[in-house]
């Protein structure tokens, strides 16, 4: 029988599965983009650039206009510090946030425990808690230099399993890793993938890209797209085109 989580996810429209990366450095630009795109997409990703320049104000602005937020700060620190940061992300009302799985099982367990506790105690909505496995910018040689022998793909699956064991909801991963993660961690595990490019589009600096349709067909739950939408002459048309491509892959 399908779990509640599976039922909720299977009902998500492709629009709700599209996350726009707001990698910009000005709140006016955020306001302009979110006003245009809030009815078109499911979430807005606030990463290190925007958060460092504008702080929680960026999150509140998106929420005031009616958008949901994925807070992509990839916390990695001692367990208590990460758990406290996660509590503040929860109090900000973000829909999704992330940590680094390599921060340890204990760090992720402490995060899950504190977020659950604060949601019960303060009657808050529980955010989706994700972990980054191996950054897609790292290759085999980079891992070896930091003392990790073995294949990148094996390290990704090892860290995804650790994330699941800690009770987190899922991972951020390359679309090319989805099949391995899905078979190791099961259908209920949430997979969010950046590195997505529409069929006709510039790859920018992304190396191993996948189209929105192929990513959905591979079994991702949410896709993250930044520049192809944010830098488009018509961001609404760009977002609609990506949703249409996701729909064709989902059939
Ligand atoms: O503009 P683009 O679509 O390449 O943006 C992708 C977003 O996803 C950026 O915010 C980038 O930092 C993030 N990201 C990524 N690859 C990862 C993790 C995050 O591109 N492995």
Short mmCIF file of C-alpha atoms and ligand atoms in Angstrom, two decimals:
data_model
loop_
_atom_site.label_atom_id
_atom_site.label_comp_id
_atom_site.label_asym_id
_atom_site.label_seq_id
_atom_site.Cartn_x
_atom_site.Cartn_y
_atom_site.Cartn_z
CA UNK A 1 0.00 0.00 0.00
CA UNK A 2 1.27 3.51 -0.79
CA UNK A 3 2.36 5.58 2.22
CA UNK A 4 0.90 9.04 2.92
CA UNK A 5 4.14 10.61 1.73
CA UNK A 6 4.02 8.67 -1.54
CA UNK A 7 0.41 9.67 -2.10
CA UNK A 8 1.21 13.33 -1.49
CA UNK A 9 4.19 13.17 -3.84
CA UNK A 10 2.36 11.35 -6.59
CA UNK A 11 -0.19 14.16 -6.56
CA UNK A 12 2.43 16.87 -7.03
CA UNK A 13 2.04 18.55 -10.40
CA UNK A 14 5.10 19.13 -12.56
CA UNK A 15 4.77 22.84 -11.80
CA UNK A 16 5.07 22.08 -8.08
CA UNK A 17 8.18 19.99 -8.76
CA UNK A 18 10.06 22.86 -10.41
CA UNK A 19 12.39 24.87 -8.14
CA UNK A 20 13.91 28.10 -9.45
CA UNK A 21 17.41 28.96 -8.16
CA UNK A 22 17.40 32.66 -7.32
CA UNK A 23 21.15 33.18 -7.69
CA UNK A 24 20.91 36.97 -7.73
CA UNK A 25 22.37 39.70 -5.55
CA UNK A 26 19.55 42.19 -5.15
CA UNK A 27 16.18 42.08 -3.37
CA UNK A 28 14.56 44.17 -6.13
CA UNK A 29 15.53 41.46 -8.62
CA UNK A 30 14.10 38.81 -6.25
CA UNK A 31 10.82 40.74 -6.00
CA UNK A 32 10.53 41.10 -9.76
CA UNK A 33 11.25 37.40 -10.43
CA UNK A 34 9.03 36.02 -7.67
CA UNK A 35 6.08 38.20 -8.71
CA UNK A 36 6.37 36.82 -12.22
CA UNK A 37 7.12 33.21 -11.36
CA UNK A 38 5.21 32.40 -8.14
CA UNK A 39 2.15 31.15 -10.08
CA UNK A 40 4.37 29.14 -12.46
CA UNK A 41 6.72 27.15 -10.19
CA UNK A 42 6.72 25.23 -6.91
CA UNK A 43 9.59 26.77 -4.97
CA UNK A 44 12.39 29.32 -5.00
CA UNK A 45 15.90 28.29 -3.97
CA UNK A 46 17.77 30.76 -1.77
CA UNK A 47 21.44 29.85 -1.79
CA UNK A 48 24.64 31.15 -0.25
CA UNK A 49 24.96 34.21 -2.53
CA UNK A 50 21.49 35.65 -1.92
CA UNK A 51 21.42 34.69 1.77
CA UNK A 52 24.84 36.25 2.39
CA UNK A 53 23.79 39.48 0.72
CA UNK A 54 20.22 39.81 1.96
CA UNK A 55 19.75 37.32 4.83
CA UNK A 56 16.35 36.12 6.12
CA UNK A 57 14.79 39.19 4.50
CA UNK A 58 15.10 37.40 1.16
CA UNK A 59 13.15 34.42 2.51
CA UNK A 60 10.44 36.65 4.01
CA UNK A 61 10.08 38.66 0.80
CA UNK A 62 9.51 35.49 -1.26
CA UNK A 63 6.96 34.24 1.29
CA UNK A 64 5.12 37.60 1.36
CA UNK A 65 4.66 37.41 -2.41
CA UNK A 66 3.31 33.88 -2.06
CA UNK A 67 6.35 31.72 -2.90
CA UNK A 68 7.74 28.71 -1.02
CA UNK A 69 11.46 28.54 -0.19
CA UNK A 70 14.19 25.90 -0.44
CA UNK A 71 16.97 27.22 1.82
CA UNK A 72 20.12 25.83 0.18
CA UNK A 73 22.80 26.66 2.75
CA UNK A 74 24.25 23.12 2.98
CA UNK A 75 24.93 23.20 6.73
CA UNK A 76 28.07 21.31 7.80
CA UNK A 77 29.32 21.77 11.38
CA UNK A 78 29.21 20.08 14.77
CA UNK A 79 25.82 18.40 15.44
CA UNK A 80 24.53 21.01 17.93
CA UNK A 81 25.35 23.93 15.66
CA UNK A 82 23.70 22.38 12.62
CA UNK A 83 20.64 21.35 14.64
CA UNK A 84 20.26 24.94 15.92
CA UNK A 85 20.64 26.39 12.42
CA UNK A 86 18.02 23.89 11.19
CA UNK A 87 15.63 25.02 13.93
CA UNK A 88 16.01 28.63 12.77
CA UNK A 89 15.36 27.55 9.15
CA UNK A 90 12.19 25.83 10.42
CA UNK A 91 11.14 28.97 12.29
CA UNK A 92 11.66 30.95 9.08
CA UNK A 93 9.00 28.71 7.57
CA UNK A 94 11.05 27.34 4.68
CA UNK A 95 9.55 24.33 2.90
CA UNK A 96 12.92 22.62 2.37
CA UNK A 97 16.51 22.98 3.63
CA UNK A 98 19.72 20.97 3.39
CA UNK A 99 22.90 19.86 5.17
CA UNK A 100 26.01 17.95 4.03
CA UNK A 101 25.66 14.20 4.58
CA UNK A 102 29.43 14.02 5.14
CA UNK A 103 28.84 16.00 8.35
CA UNK A 104 28.02 12.60 9.96
CA UNK A 105 25.12 10.39 10.97
CA UNK A 106 25.13 12.07 14.38
CA UNK A 107 24.89 15.56 12.84
CA UNK A 108 21.90 14.55 10.71
CA UNK A 109 20.21 12.68 13.59
CA UNK A 110 20.54 15.72 15.86
CA UNK A 111 19.06 17.89 13.11
CA UNK A 112 16.04 15.61 12.59
CA UNK A 113 15.45 15.29 16.34
CA UNK A 114 15.56 19.04 17.03
CA UNK A 115 13.41 19.96 14.03
CA UNK A 116 10.78 17.38 15.05
CA UNK A 117 10.86 18.66 18.63
CA UNK A 118 10.46 22.32 17.66
CA UNK A 119 7.64 21.54 15.21
CA UNK A 120 5.71 19.73 17.97
CA UNK A 121 6.47 22.31 20.63
CA UNK A 122 5.81 25.42 18.53
CA UNK A 123 3.19 23.85 16.23
CA UNK A 124 5.18 24.60 13.09
CA UNK A 125 5.12 22.99 9.67
CA UNK A 126 7.84 20.37 9.29
CA UNK A 127 10.25 21.24 6.46
CA UNK A 128 11.57 18.65 4.01
CA UNK A 129 15.08 17.85 5.27
CA UNK A 130 17.67 16.94 2.63
CA UNK A 131 21.37 16.14 2.54
CA UNK A 132 23.93 16.75 -0.18
CA UNK A 133 25.89 13.57 -0.89
CA UNK A 134 28.92 14.36 -3.10
CA UNK A 135 28.94 17.77 -4.80
CA UNK A 136 28.64 17.31 -8.54
CA UNK A 137 31.65 19.60 -8.98
CA UNK A 138 33.88 16.92 -7.38
CA UNK A 139 35.48 14.18 -9.45
CA UNK A 140 37.31 10.97 -8.56
CA UNK A 141 40.64 12.76 -8.12
CA UNK A 142 39.15 15.44 -5.82
CA UNK A 143 37.70 12.72 -3.57
CA UNK A 144 41.02 10.87 -3.45
CA UNK A 145 42.79 14.06 -2.38
CA UNK A 146 40.48 14.40 0.61
CA UNK A 147 41.06 10.78 1.59
CA UNK A 148 38.06 9.06 -0.01
CA UNK A 149 39.12 6.06 -2.07
CA UNK A 150 36.67 4.27 -4.31
CA UNK A 151 34.21 5.47 -6.89
CA UNK A 152 32.17 8.67 -6.70
CA UNK A 153 28.99 6.65 -7.40
CA UNK A 154 29.68 4.35 -4.43
CA UNK A 155 30.31 7.31 -2.13
CA UNK A 156 27.03 8.91 -3.29
CA UNK A 157 25.04 5.77 -2.44
CA UNK A 158 26.88 5.32 0.89
CA UNK A 159 25.99 8.89 1.93
CA UNK A 160 22.40 8.57 0.66
CA UNK A 161 21.95 5.47 2.84
CA UNK A 162 23.42 7.33 5.82
CA UNK A 163 20.96 10.18 5.17
CA UNK A 164 18.08 7.70 5.20
CA UNK A 165 19.35 6.02 8.37
CA UNK A 166 19.42 9.43 10.10
CA UNK A 167 15.73 9.90 9.31
CA UNK A 168 16.20 12.73 6.81
CA UNK A 169 13.73 12.92 3.90
CA UNK A 170 16.09 12.70 0.93
CA UNK A 171 19.08 14.02 -0.97
CA UNK A 172 20.26 16.58 -3.49
CA UNK A 173 22.09 14.71 -6.24
CA UNK A 174 23.11 14.72 -9.87
CA UNK A 175 20.34 13.44 -12.18
CA UNK A 176 22.82 10.77 -13.33
CA UNK A 177 22.87 9.31 -9.79
CA UNK A 178 19.10 9.00 -9.45
CA UNK A 179 18.79 5.36 -10.53
CA UNK A 180 21.43 4.11 -8.06
CA UNK A 181 20.00 6.18 -5.19
CA UNK A 182 16.44 5.10 -5.96
CA UNK A 183 17.32 1.41 -5.94
CA UNK A 184 19.34 1.74 -2.71
CA UNK A 185 16.96 4.00 -0.79
CA UNK A 186 13.51 3.16 -2.15
CA UNK A 187 10.55 5.03 -3.60
CA UNK A 188 9.76 7.13 -0.55
CA UNK A 189 13.17 8.82 -0.52
CA UNK A 190 13.04 12.34 -2.01
CA UNK A 191 15.56 13.19 -4.75
CA UNK A 192 16.18 16.79 -5.82
CA UNK A 193 18.45 17.41 -8.82
CA UNK A 194 20.19 20.51 -10.21
CA UNK A 195 22.20 20.30 -13.45
CA UNK A 196 19.04 20.38 -15.58
CA UNK A 197 18.94 22.03 -18.98
CA UNK A 198 16.00 22.32 -21.40
CA UNK A 199 16.36 20.58 -24.75
CA UNK A 200 17.23 23.82 -26.57
CA UNK A 201 19.46 25.77 -24.25
CA UNK A 202 22.84 26.94 -23.04
CA UNK A 203 24.58 24.56 -20.62
CA UNK A 204 26.46 27.43 -18.91
CA UNK A 205 29.14 25.86 -16.68
CA UNK A 206 27.18 22.66 -15.91
CA UNK A 207 29.15 19.62 -17.09
CA UNK A 208 26.85 16.59 -16.90
CA UNK A 209 23.38 17.88 -17.64
CA UNK A 210 20.05 16.14 -18.20
CA UNK A 211 16.84 17.46 -19.77
CA UNK A 212 13.76 18.05 -17.57
CA UNK A 213 11.87 15.23 -19.32
CA UNK A 214 14.68 12.70 -18.84
CA UNK A 215 15.12 13.71 -15.19
CA UNK A 216 11.43 13.11 -14.48
CA UNK A 217 11.54 9.81 -16.36
CA UNK A 218 14.58 8.81 -14.27
CA UNK A 219 12.50 9.27 -11.13
CA UNK A 220 13.48 12.64 -9.62
CA UNK A 221 10.96 14.35 -7.36
CA UNK A 222 12.05 17.96 -7.79
CA UNK A 223 14.33 19.66 -10.32
CA UNK A 224 16.33 22.86 -9.71
CA UNK A 225 16.80 25.25 -12.63
CA UNK A 226 18.50 28.62 -12.35
CA UNK A 227 20.00 30.54 -15.26
CA UNK A 228 17.81 29.11 -18.06
CA UNK A 229 14.84 30.78 -16.30
CA UNK A 230 16.37 33.70 -14.37
CA UNK A 231 18.43 34.96 -17.31
CA UNK A 232 15.78 34.33 -19.96
CA UNK A 233 14.29 37.32 -21.83
CA UNK A 234 10.89 35.95 -20.81
CA UNK A 235 11.25 33.96 -17.54
CA UNK A 236 7.57 32.95 -17.52
CA UNK A 237 7.80 31.43 -21.01
CA UNK A 238 11.06 29.67 -20.03
CA UNK A 239 9.45 28.19 -16.89
CA UNK A 240 6.38 27.05 -18.85
CA UNK A 241 8.56 25.37 -21.46
CA UNK A 242 10.43 23.46 -18.74
CA UNK A 243 7.16 22.36 -17.09
CA UNK A 244 5.95 21.15 -20.51
CA UNK A 245 9.19 19.17 -20.97
CA UNK A 246 8.75 17.66 -17.48
CA UNK A 247 5.18 16.66 -18.38
CA UNK A 248 6.35 14.90 -21.54
CA UNK A 249 8.94 12.94 -19.48
CA UNK A 250 6.38 12.03 -16.83
CA UNK A 251 4.13 10.22 -19.32
O1 LIG B 1 21.80 28.14 -13.10
P1 LIG B 1 21.77 26.66 -12.80
O2 LIG B 1 20.53 25.97 -13.31
O3 LIG B 1 23.06 25.96 -13.19
O4 LIG B 1 21.67 26.62 -11.21
C1 LIG B 1 21.74 25.42 -10.49
C2 LIG B 1 21.68 25.72 -9.02
O5 LIG B 1 21.86 24.49 -8.34
C3 LIG B 1 22.75 26.67 -8.53
O6 LIG B 1 22.20 27.41 -7.44
C4 LIG B 1 23.83 25.75 -8.02
O7 LIG B 1 24.58 26.31 -6.97
C5 LIG B 1 23.01 24.57 -7.50
N1 LIG B 1 23.74 23.32 -7.48
C6 LIG B 1 24.31 22.75 -8.61
N2 LIG B 1 24.97 21.56 -8.51
C7 LIG B 1 25.07 20.95 -7.33
C8 LIG B 1 24.48 21.51 -6.19
C9 LIG B 1 23.81 22.71 -6.31
O8 LIG B 1 24.21 23.30 -9.70
N3 LIG B 1 25.68 19.80 -7.25
#
